[in-house]
Amino acid sequence: MALAAQPTPDGARFTSSLVEPRTRRTGTVQFPNCPHLPAALLKIQVIENNYRSELHKELAARGRLCDISTMHTNQRWPLLLCLLAAGAVNLPAQEKSDAATIRAMEMKWTESYKQHSIDILSSLLAEDFVITIEDGSIFSKAGYITHSADSSTHVQVAELSDLKVRMHGDTAIVTGAYHEKGESNGKRYEYHDRLTDVWMKAGGKWQVVASHYSVPSKQ
């Protein structure tokens, strides 16, 4: 229903919004029998304006989804998640590769010890390397190399078994069994040891920093 605009008895005018199906009109309305109705409609109009303002804010906030910079940011998230997922997949593969490298270097160390290959031994040991051997003696890198170069010792068997490599970033911890048999100063000897070796990667190069050999109490 639409009401035509008419002047009030005292000449005062007010504006109101009345809504019909598919029609919206604004005008001045006279209410001779309802003196308080204009003020009530004015309050309704204020409420309507406040609602319209809040609606505009909501639409503006939702409209940010179409903002180009926001779209670019939203598009970067899937790419970042894909990169993180790829890194998580590659991490176990890298650890397996490093573990295989450490195993190969353990074998290389054992063979170079057996053959008294001092240059190879020196390249595998870190400068601050320390080792504890079966009788409890402790050697630094220099002391161990001197011990390994002793020509009075002839190593006939040097073999590793039951090796387990645990990777912790740039550190690898190796546990296993070691069997050595030979002759020293004309006397035959044989060891069945348990070992723990610690390797560290620095400057892209793996070196052993600590080693411990012990004889199981059952022997």
PDB file of C-alpha atoms in Angstrom:
ATOM      1  CA  MET A   1       0.000   0.000   0.000  1.00  0.00           C
ATOM      2  CA  ALA A   2       1.350   3.452  -0.925  1.00  0.00           C
ATOM      3  CA  LEU A   3       0.286   6.674   0.804  1.00  0.00           C
ATOM      4  CA  ALA A   4       0.435   9.995  -0.981  1.00  0.00           C
ATOM      5  CA  ALA A   5       2.515  12.782   0.564  1.00  0.00           C
ATOM      6  CA  GLN A   6       0.310  15.328   2.449  1.00  0.00           C
ATOM      7  CA  PRO A   7       1.186  18.295   4.719  1.00  0.00           C
ATOM      8  CA  THR A   8       0.444  17.971   8.448  1.00  0.00           C
ATOM      9  CA  PRO A   9      -1.801  20.474  10.207  1.00  0.00           C
ATOM     10  CA  ASP A  10       1.115  22.295  11.802  1.00  0.00           C
ATOM     11  CA  GLY A  11       3.098  22.289   8.581  1.00  0.00           C
ATOM     12  CA  ALA A  12       5.660  19.794   9.884  1.00  0.00           C
ATOM     13  CA  ARG A  13       6.945  17.178   7.462  1.00  0.00           C
ATOM     14  CA  PHE A  14       8.669  13.809   7.929  1.00  0.00           C
ATOM     15  CA  THR A  15      10.005  11.172   5.614  1.00  0.00           C
ATOM     16  CA  SER A  16       9.122   7.507   5.774  1.00  0.00           C
ATOM     17  CA  SER A  17       9.894   4.373   3.742  1.00  0.00           C
ATOM     18  CA  LEU A  18       7.028   2.033   2.927  1.00  0.00           C
ATOM     19  CA  VAL A  19       7.716  -1.134   0.966  1.00  0.00           C
ATOM     20  CA  GLU A  20       5.320  -2.851  -1.405  1.00  0.00           C
ATOM     21  CA  PRO A  21       5.951  -5.909  -3.605  1.00  0.00           C
ATOM     22  CA  ARG A  22       8.317  -4.737  -6.385  1.00  0.00           C
ATOM     23  CA  THR A  23       7.657  -1.093  -5.322  1.00  0.00           C
ATOM     24  CA  ARG A  24       9.436   1.345  -2.963  1.00  0.00           C
ATOM     25  CA  ARG A  25       8.191   4.914  -2.424  1.00  0.00           C
ATOM     26  CA  THR A  26       9.053   7.773  -0.092  1.00  0.00           C
ATOM     27  CA  GLY A  27       6.715  10.574   0.873  1.00  0.00           C
ATOM     28  CA  THR A  28       5.171  12.779   3.554  1.00  0.00           C
ATOM     29  CA  VAL A  29       2.212  11.229   5.318  1.00  0.00           C
ATOM     30  CA  GLN A  30      -0.512  12.775   7.492  1.00  0.00           C
ATOM     31  CA  PHE A  31      -1.799  10.838  10.527  1.00  0.00           C
ATOM     32  CA  PRO A  32      -4.605  13.004  12.044  1.00  0.00           C
ATOM     33  CA  ASN A  33      -5.815  10.344  14.470  1.00  0.00           C
ATOM     34  CA  CYS A  34      -2.346   9.044  15.548  1.00  0.00           C
ATOM     35  CA  PRO A  35      -0.206  11.918  16.841  1.00  0.00           C
ATOM     36  CA  HIS A  36       2.533   9.552  18.104  1.00  0.00           C
ATOM     37  CA  LEU A  37       2.803   7.463  14.943  1.00  0.00           C
ATOM     38  CA  PRO A  38       5.251   9.763  13.111  1.00  0.00           C
ATOM     39  CA  ALA A  39       7.786   9.496  15.950  1.00  0.00           C
ATOM     40  CA  ALA A  40       7.389   5.711  15.989  1.00  0.00           C
ATOM     41  CA  LEU A  41       7.970   5.503  12.255  1.00  0.00           C
ATOM     42  CA  LEU A  42      11.020   7.709  12.645  1.00  0.00           C
ATOM     43  CA  LYS A  43      12.442   5.219  15.129  1.00  0.00           C
ATOM     44  CA  ILE A  44      11.706   2.406  12.693  1.00  0.00           C
ATOM     45  CA  GLN A  45      13.546   4.311   9.994  1.00  0.00           C
ATOM     46  CA  VAL A  46      16.573   4.756  12.258  1.00  0.00           C
ATOM     47  CA  ILE A  47      16.589   1.015  12.964  1.00  0.00           C
ATOM     48  CA  GLU A  48      16.288   0.331   9.252  1.00  0.00           C
ATOM     49  CA  ASN A  49      19.212   2.652   8.474  1.00  0.00           C
ATOM     50  CA  ASN A  50      21.368   1.001  11.140  1.00  0.00           C
ATOM     51  CA  TYR A  51      20.532  -2.442   9.762  1.00  0.00           C
ATOM     52  CA  ARG A  52      21.377  -1.251   6.240  1.00  0.00           C
ATOM     53  CA  SER A  53      24.722   0.119   7.472  1.00  0.00           C
ATOM     54  CA  GLU A  54      25.589  -3.184   9.185  1.00  0.00           C
ATOM     55  CA  LEU A  55      24.552  -5.072   6.038  1.00  0.00           C
ATOM     56  CA  HIS A  56      26.873  -2.916   3.921  1.00  0.00           C
ATOM     57  CA  LYS A  57      29.749  -3.621   6.295  1.00  0.00           C
ATOM     58  CA  GLU A  58      29.080  -7.369   6.100  1.00  0.00           C
ATOM     59  CA  LEU A  59      28.926  -7.294   2.306  1.00  0.00           C
ATOM     60  CA  ALA A  60      32.096  -5.227   2.167  1.00  0.00           C
ATOM     61  CA  ALA A  61      33.888  -7.761   4.391  1.00  0.00           C
ATOM     62  CA  ARG A  62      32.751 -10.612   2.208  1.00  0.00           C
ATOM     63  CA  GLY A  63      33.718  -8.652  -0.850  1.00  0.00           C
ATOM     64  CA  ARG A  64      37.362  -8.866   0.242  1.00  0.00           C
ATOM     65  CA  LEU A  65      37.317 -12.451  -0.976  1.00  0.00           C
ATOM     66  CA  CYS A  66      37.377 -11.044  -4.483  1.00  0.00           C
ATOM     67  CA  ASP A  67      40.258  -8.694  -3.765  1.00  0.00           C
ATOM     68  CA  ILE A  68      43.231  -9.529  -6.012  1.00  0.00           C
ATOM     69  CA  SER A  69      45.862  -9.337  -3.266  1.00  0.00           C
ATOM     70  CA  THR A  70      43.722 -11.555  -1.036  1.00  0.00           C
ATOM     71  CA  MET A  71      43.264 -14.026  -3.887  1.00  0.00           C
ATOM     72  CA  HIS A  72      47.009 -14.139  -4.435  1.00  0.00           C
ATOM     73  CA  THR A  73      47.537 -14.827  -0.740  1.00  0.00           C
ATOM     74  CA  ASN A  74      44.910 -17.572  -0.735  1.00  0.00           C
ATOM     75  CA  GLN A  75      46.498 -19.130  -3.817  1.00  0.00           C
ATOM     76  CA  ARG A  76      49.882 -19.289  -2.105  1.00  0.00           C
ATOM     77  CA  TRP A  77      48.620 -21.464   0.760  1.00  0.00           C
ATOM     78  CA  PRO A  78      47.989 -24.613  -1.352  1.00  0.00           C
ATOM     79  CA  LEU A  79      51.445 -24.232  -2.905  1.00  0.00           C
ATOM     80  CA  LEU A  80      53.057 -23.868   0.527  1.00  0.00           C
ATOM     81  CA  LEU A  81      51.196 -26.921   1.842  1.00  0.00           C
ATOM     82  CA  CYS A  82      52.327 -28.951  -1.178  1.00  0.00           C
ATOM     83  CA  LEU A  83      55.951 -27.948  -0.577  1.00  0.00           C
ATOM     84  CA  LEU A  84      55.714 -28.896   3.102  1.00  0.00           C
ATOM     85  CA  ALA A  85      54.172 -32.242   2.199  1.00  0.00           C
ATOM     86  CA  ALA A  86      56.931 -32.905  -0.337  1.00  0.00           C
ATOM     87  CA  GLY A  87      59.554 -32.092   2.306  1.00  0.00           C
ATOM     88  CA  ALA A  88      57.917 -34.491   4.759  1.00  0.00           C
ATOM     89  CA  VAL A  89      58.011 -37.244   2.123  1.00  0.00           C
ATOM     90  CA  ASN A  90      61.639 -36.562   1.209  1.00  0.00           C
ATOM     91  CA  LEU A  91      62.849 -36.543   4.828  1.00  0.00           C
ATOM     92  CA  PRO A  92      62.626 -40.333   5.394  1.00  0.00           C
ATOM     93  CA  ALA A  93      64.293 -40.889   2.008  1.00  0.00           C
ATOM     94  CA  GLN A  94      67.168 -38.597   3.004  1.00  0.00           C
ATOM     95  CA  GLU A  95      67.552 -40.408   6.333  1.00  0.00           C
ATOM     96  CA  LYS A  96      67.718 -43.766   4.537  1.00  0.00           C
ATOM     97  CA  SER A  97      70.365 -42.393   2.209  1.00  0.00           C
ATOM     98  CA  ASP A  98      72.445 -41.051   5.111  1.00  0.00           C
ATOM     99  CA  ALA A  99      72.076 -44.331   7.011  1.00  0.00           C
ATOM    100  CA  ALA A 100      73.348 -46.252   3.986  1.00  0.00           C
ATOM    101  CA  THR A 101      76.303 -43.847   3.758  1.00  0.00           C
ATOM    102  CA  ILE A 102      77.160 -44.412   7.428  1.00  0.00           C
ATOM    103  CA  ARG A 103      77.023 -48.192   6.997  1.00  0.00           C
ATOM    104  CA  ALA A 104      79.391 -47.989   4.045  1.00  0.00           C
ATOM    105  CA  MET A 105      81.786 -45.778   6.024  1.00  0.00           C
ATOM    106  CA  GLU A 106      81.750 -48.232   8.961  1.00  0.00           C
ATOM    107  CA  MET A 107      82.829 -50.987   6.560  1.00  0.00           C
ATOM    108  CA  LYS A 108      85.471 -48.726   5.080  1.00  0.00           C
ATOM    109  CA  TRP A 109      86.801 -47.907   8.556  1.00  0.00           C
ATOM    110  CA  THR A 110      87.011 -51.604   9.486  1.00  0.00           C
ATOM    111  CA  GLU A 111      88.831 -52.541   6.289  1.00  0.00           C
ATOM    112  CA  SER A 112      91.292 -49.624   6.509  1.00  0.00           C
ATOM    113  CA  TYR A 113      92.066 -50.612  10.131  1.00  0.00           C
ATOM    114  CA  LYS A 114      92.736 -54.184   9.049  1.00  0.00           C
ATOM    115  CA  GLN A 115      94.992 -53.065   6.200  1.00  0.00           C
ATOM    116  CA  HIS A 116      96.749 -50.331   8.257  1.00  0.00           C
ATOM    117  CA  SER A 117      95.571 -47.704   5.721  1.00  0.00           C
ATOM    118  CA  ILE A 118      96.391 -44.662   7.826  1.00  0.00           C
ATOM    119  CA  ASP A 119      95.388 -42.031   5.259  1.00  0.00           C
ATOM    120  CA  ILE A 120      91.877 -43.440   4.975  1.00  0.00           C
ATOM    121  CA  LEU A 121      91.579 -43.753   8.745  1.00  0.00           C
ATOM    122  CA  SER A 122      92.649 -40.165   9.201  1.00  0.00           C
ATOM    123  CA  SER A 123      89.996 -38.929   6.733  1.00  0.00           C
ATOM    124  CA  LEU A 124      87.239 -40.764   8.589  1.00  0.00           C
ATOM    125  CA  LEU A 125      88.098 -39.517  12.079  1.00  0.00           C
ATOM    126  CA  ALA A 126      87.203 -36.036  13.325  1.00  0.00           C
ATOM    127  CA  GLU A 127      90.001 -33.978  14.843  1.00  0.00           C
ATOM    128  CA  ASP A 128      88.478 -34.323  18.319  1.00  0.00           C
ATOM    129  CA  PHE A 129      87.814 -38.060  17.881  1.00  0.00           C
ATOM    130  CA  VAL A 130      88.056 -40.213  21.017  1.00  0.00           C
ATOM    131  CA  ILE A 131      87.804 -43.987  21.363  1.00  0.00           C
ATOM    132  CA  THR A 132      87.581 -46.351  24.332  1.00  0.00           C
ATOM    133  CA  ILE A 133      88.816 -49.876  23.587  1.00  0.00           C
ATOM    134  CA  GLU A 134      88.269 -53.262  25.241  1.00  0.00           C
ATOM    135  CA  ASP A 135      90.682 -52.878  28.146  1.00  0.00           C
ATOM    136  CA  GLY A 136      89.346 -49.412  29.030  1.00  0.00           C
ATOM    137  CA  SER A 137      92.200 -47.470  27.380  1.00  0.00           C
ATOM    138  CA  ILE A 138      91.220 -44.163  25.792  1.00  0.00           C
ATOM    139  CA  PHE A 139      92.870 -42.820  22.639  1.00  0.00           C
ATOM    140  CA  SER A 140      92.602 -39.518  20.812  1.00  0.00           C
ATOM    141  CA  LYS A 141      92.759 -39.387  17.027  1.00  0.00           C
ATOM    142  CA  ALA A 142      96.565 -39.253  17.016  1.00  0.00           C
ATOM    143  CA  GLY A 143      96.840 -42.042  19.594  1.00  0.00           C
ATOM    144  CA  TYR A 144      94.411 -44.299  17.747  1.00  0.00           C
ATOM    145  CA  ILE A 145      96.211 -43.834  14.430  1.00  0.00           C
ATOM    146  CA  THR A 146      99.531 -44.653  16.099  1.00  0.00           C
ATOM    147  CA  HIS A 147      97.958 -47.756  17.663  1.00  0.00           C
ATOM    148  CA  SER A 148      96.490 -48.813  14.295  1.00  0.00           C
ATOM    149  CA  ALA A 149      99.831 -48.322  12.522  1.00  0.00           C
ATOM    150  CA  ASP A 150     101.672 -50.689  14.875  1.00  0.00           C
ATOM    151  CA  SER A 151     103.409 -53.183  12.591  1.00  0.00           C
ATOM    152  CA  SER A 152     103.701 -55.757  15.407  1.00  0.00           C
ATOM    153  CA  THR A 153      99.937 -56.320  15.179  1.00  0.00           C
ATOM    154  CA  HIS A 154      98.610 -58.397  12.282  1.00  0.00           C
ATOM    155  CA  VAL A 155      94.834 -58.314  11.975  1.00  0.00           C
ATOM    156  CA  GLN A 156      93.559 -61.427  10.232  1.00  0.00           C
ATOM    157  CA  VAL A 157      89.815 -60.981  10.767  1.00  0.00           C
ATOM    158  CA  ALA A 158      87.919 -57.722  11.242  1.00  0.00           C
ATOM    159  CA  GLU A 159      84.185 -57.876  10.632  1.00  0.00           C
ATOM    160  CA  LEU A 160      81.012 -56.111  11.668  1.00  0.00           C
ATOM    161  CA  SER A 161      77.540 -57.544  12.220  1.00  0.00           C
ATOM    162  CA  ASP A 162      74.144 -56.577  13.633  1.00  0.00           C
ATOM    163  CA  LEU A 163      74.663 -52.921  12.668  1.00  0.00           C
ATOM    164  CA  LYS A 164      71.861 -50.516  13.487  1.00  0.00           C
ATOM    165  CA  VAL A 165      72.024 -46.869  12.419  1.00  0.00           C
ATOM    166  CA  ARG A 166      69.834 -44.254  14.108  1.00  0.00           C
ATOM    167  CA  MET A 167      69.669 -40.857  12.414  1.00  0.00           C
ATOM    168  CA  HIS A 168      69.158 -37.629  14.370  1.00  0.00           C
ATOM    169  CA  GLY A 169      69.589 -34.864  11.817  1.00  0.00           C
ATOM    170  CA  ASP A 170      73.314 -34.379  11.269  1.00  0.00           C
ATOM    171  CA  THR A 171      74.166 -36.993  13.898  1.00  0.00           C
ATOM    172  CA  ALA A 172      74.190 -40.767  13.458  1.00  0.00           C
ATOM    173  CA  ILE A 173      74.464 -43.314  16.252  1.00  0.00           C
ATOM    174  CA  VAL A 174      75.647 -46.785  15.286  1.00  0.00           C
ATOM    175  CA  THR A 175      75.425 -49.896  17.449  1.00  0.00           C
ATOM    176  CA  GLY A 176      76.549 -53.373  16.513  1.00  0.00           C
ATOM    177  CA  ALA A 177      78.886 -56.301  17.024  1.00  0.00           C
ATOM    178  CA  TYR A 178      82.575 -56.495  16.087  1.00  0.00           C
ATOM    179  CA  HIS A 179      84.776 -59.543  15.696  1.00  0.00           C
ATOM    180  CA  GLU A 180      88.572 -59.207  15.478  1.00  0.00           C
ATOM    181  CA  LYS A 181      91.154 -61.961  15.326  1.00  0.00           C
ATOM    182  CA  GLY A 182      94.909 -61.759  14.793  1.00  0.00           C
ATOM    183  CA  GLU A 183      98.364 -61.799  16.300  1.00  0.00           C
ATOM    184  CA  SER A 184     100.139 -59.162  18.377  1.00  0.00           C
ATOM    185  CA  ASN A 185     103.791 -59.429  19.429  1.00  0.00           C
ATOM    186  CA  GLY A 186     103.779 -63.111  18.543  1.00  0.00           C
ATOM    187  CA  LYS A 187     100.650 -63.860  20.586  1.00  0.00           C
ATOM    188  CA  ARG A 188      97.297 -64.749  19.113  1.00  0.00           C
ATOM    189  CA  TYR A 189      94.219 -62.868  20.229  1.00  0.00           C
ATOM    190  CA  GLU A 190      90.499 -62.745  19.458  1.00  0.00           C
ATOM    191  CA  TYR A 191      87.796 -60.285  20.467  1.00  0.00           C
ATOM    192  CA  HIS A 192      84.011 -60.428  20.238  1.00  0.00           C
ATOM    193  CA  ASP A 193      82.905 -56.905  21.077  1.00  0.00           C
ATOM    194  CA  ARG A 194      79.888 -54.665  21.189  1.00  0.00           C
ATOM    195  CA  LEU A 195      80.381 -51.192  19.739  1.00  0.00           C
ATOM    196  CA  THR A 196      78.815 -47.753  19.761  1.00  0.00           C
ATOM    197  CA  ASP A 197      79.977 -45.153  17.247  1.00  0.00           C
ATOM    198  CA  VAL A 198      78.840 -41.548  16.906  1.00  0.00           C
ATOM    199  CA  TRP A 199      79.108 -39.825  13.533  1.00  0.00           C
ATOM    200  CA  MET A 200      78.499 -36.151  12.808  1.00  0.00           C
ATOM    201  CA  LYS A 201      78.061 -34.296   9.552  1.00  0.00           C
ATOM    202  CA  ALA A 202      79.880 -30.970   9.216  1.00  0.00           C
ATOM    203  CA  GLY A 203      80.446 -29.055   6.011  1.00  0.00           C
ATOM    204  CA  GLY A 204      78.669 -31.811   4.097  1.00  0.00           C
ATOM    205  CA  LYS A 205      81.149 -34.444   5.339  1.00  0.00           C
ATOM    206  CA  TRP A 206      80.499 -37.309   7.746  1.00  0.00           C
ATOM    207  CA  GLN A 207      83.185 -38.133  10.343  1.00  0.00           C
ATOM    208  CA  VAL A 208      83.198 -40.288  13.443  1.00  0.00           C
ATOM    209  CA  VAL A 209      83.638 -38.280  16.658  1.00  0.00           C
ATOM    210  CA  ALA A 210      83.402 -40.968  19.339  1.00  0.00           C
ATOM    211  CA  SER A 211      83.643 -44.738  19.606  1.00  0.00           C
ATOM    212  CA  HIS A 212      83.369 -47.291  22.379  1.00  0.00           C
ATOM    213  CA  TYR A 213      84.213 -51.000  22.270  1.00  0.00           C
ATOM    214  CA  SER A 214      83.440 -53.363  25.119  1.00  0.00           C
ATOM    215  CA  VAL A 215      83.576 -57.108  25.712  1.00  0.00           C
ATOM    216  CA  PRO A 216      80.237 -58.663  26.759  1.00  0.00           C
ATOM    217  CA  SER A 217      80.380 -60.080  30.293  1.00  0.00           C
ATOM    218  CA  LYS A 218      79.263 -63.527  29.086  1.00  0.00           C
ATOM    219  CA  GLN A 219      82.613 -64.082  27.362  1.00  0.00           C
TER     220      GLN A 219
END
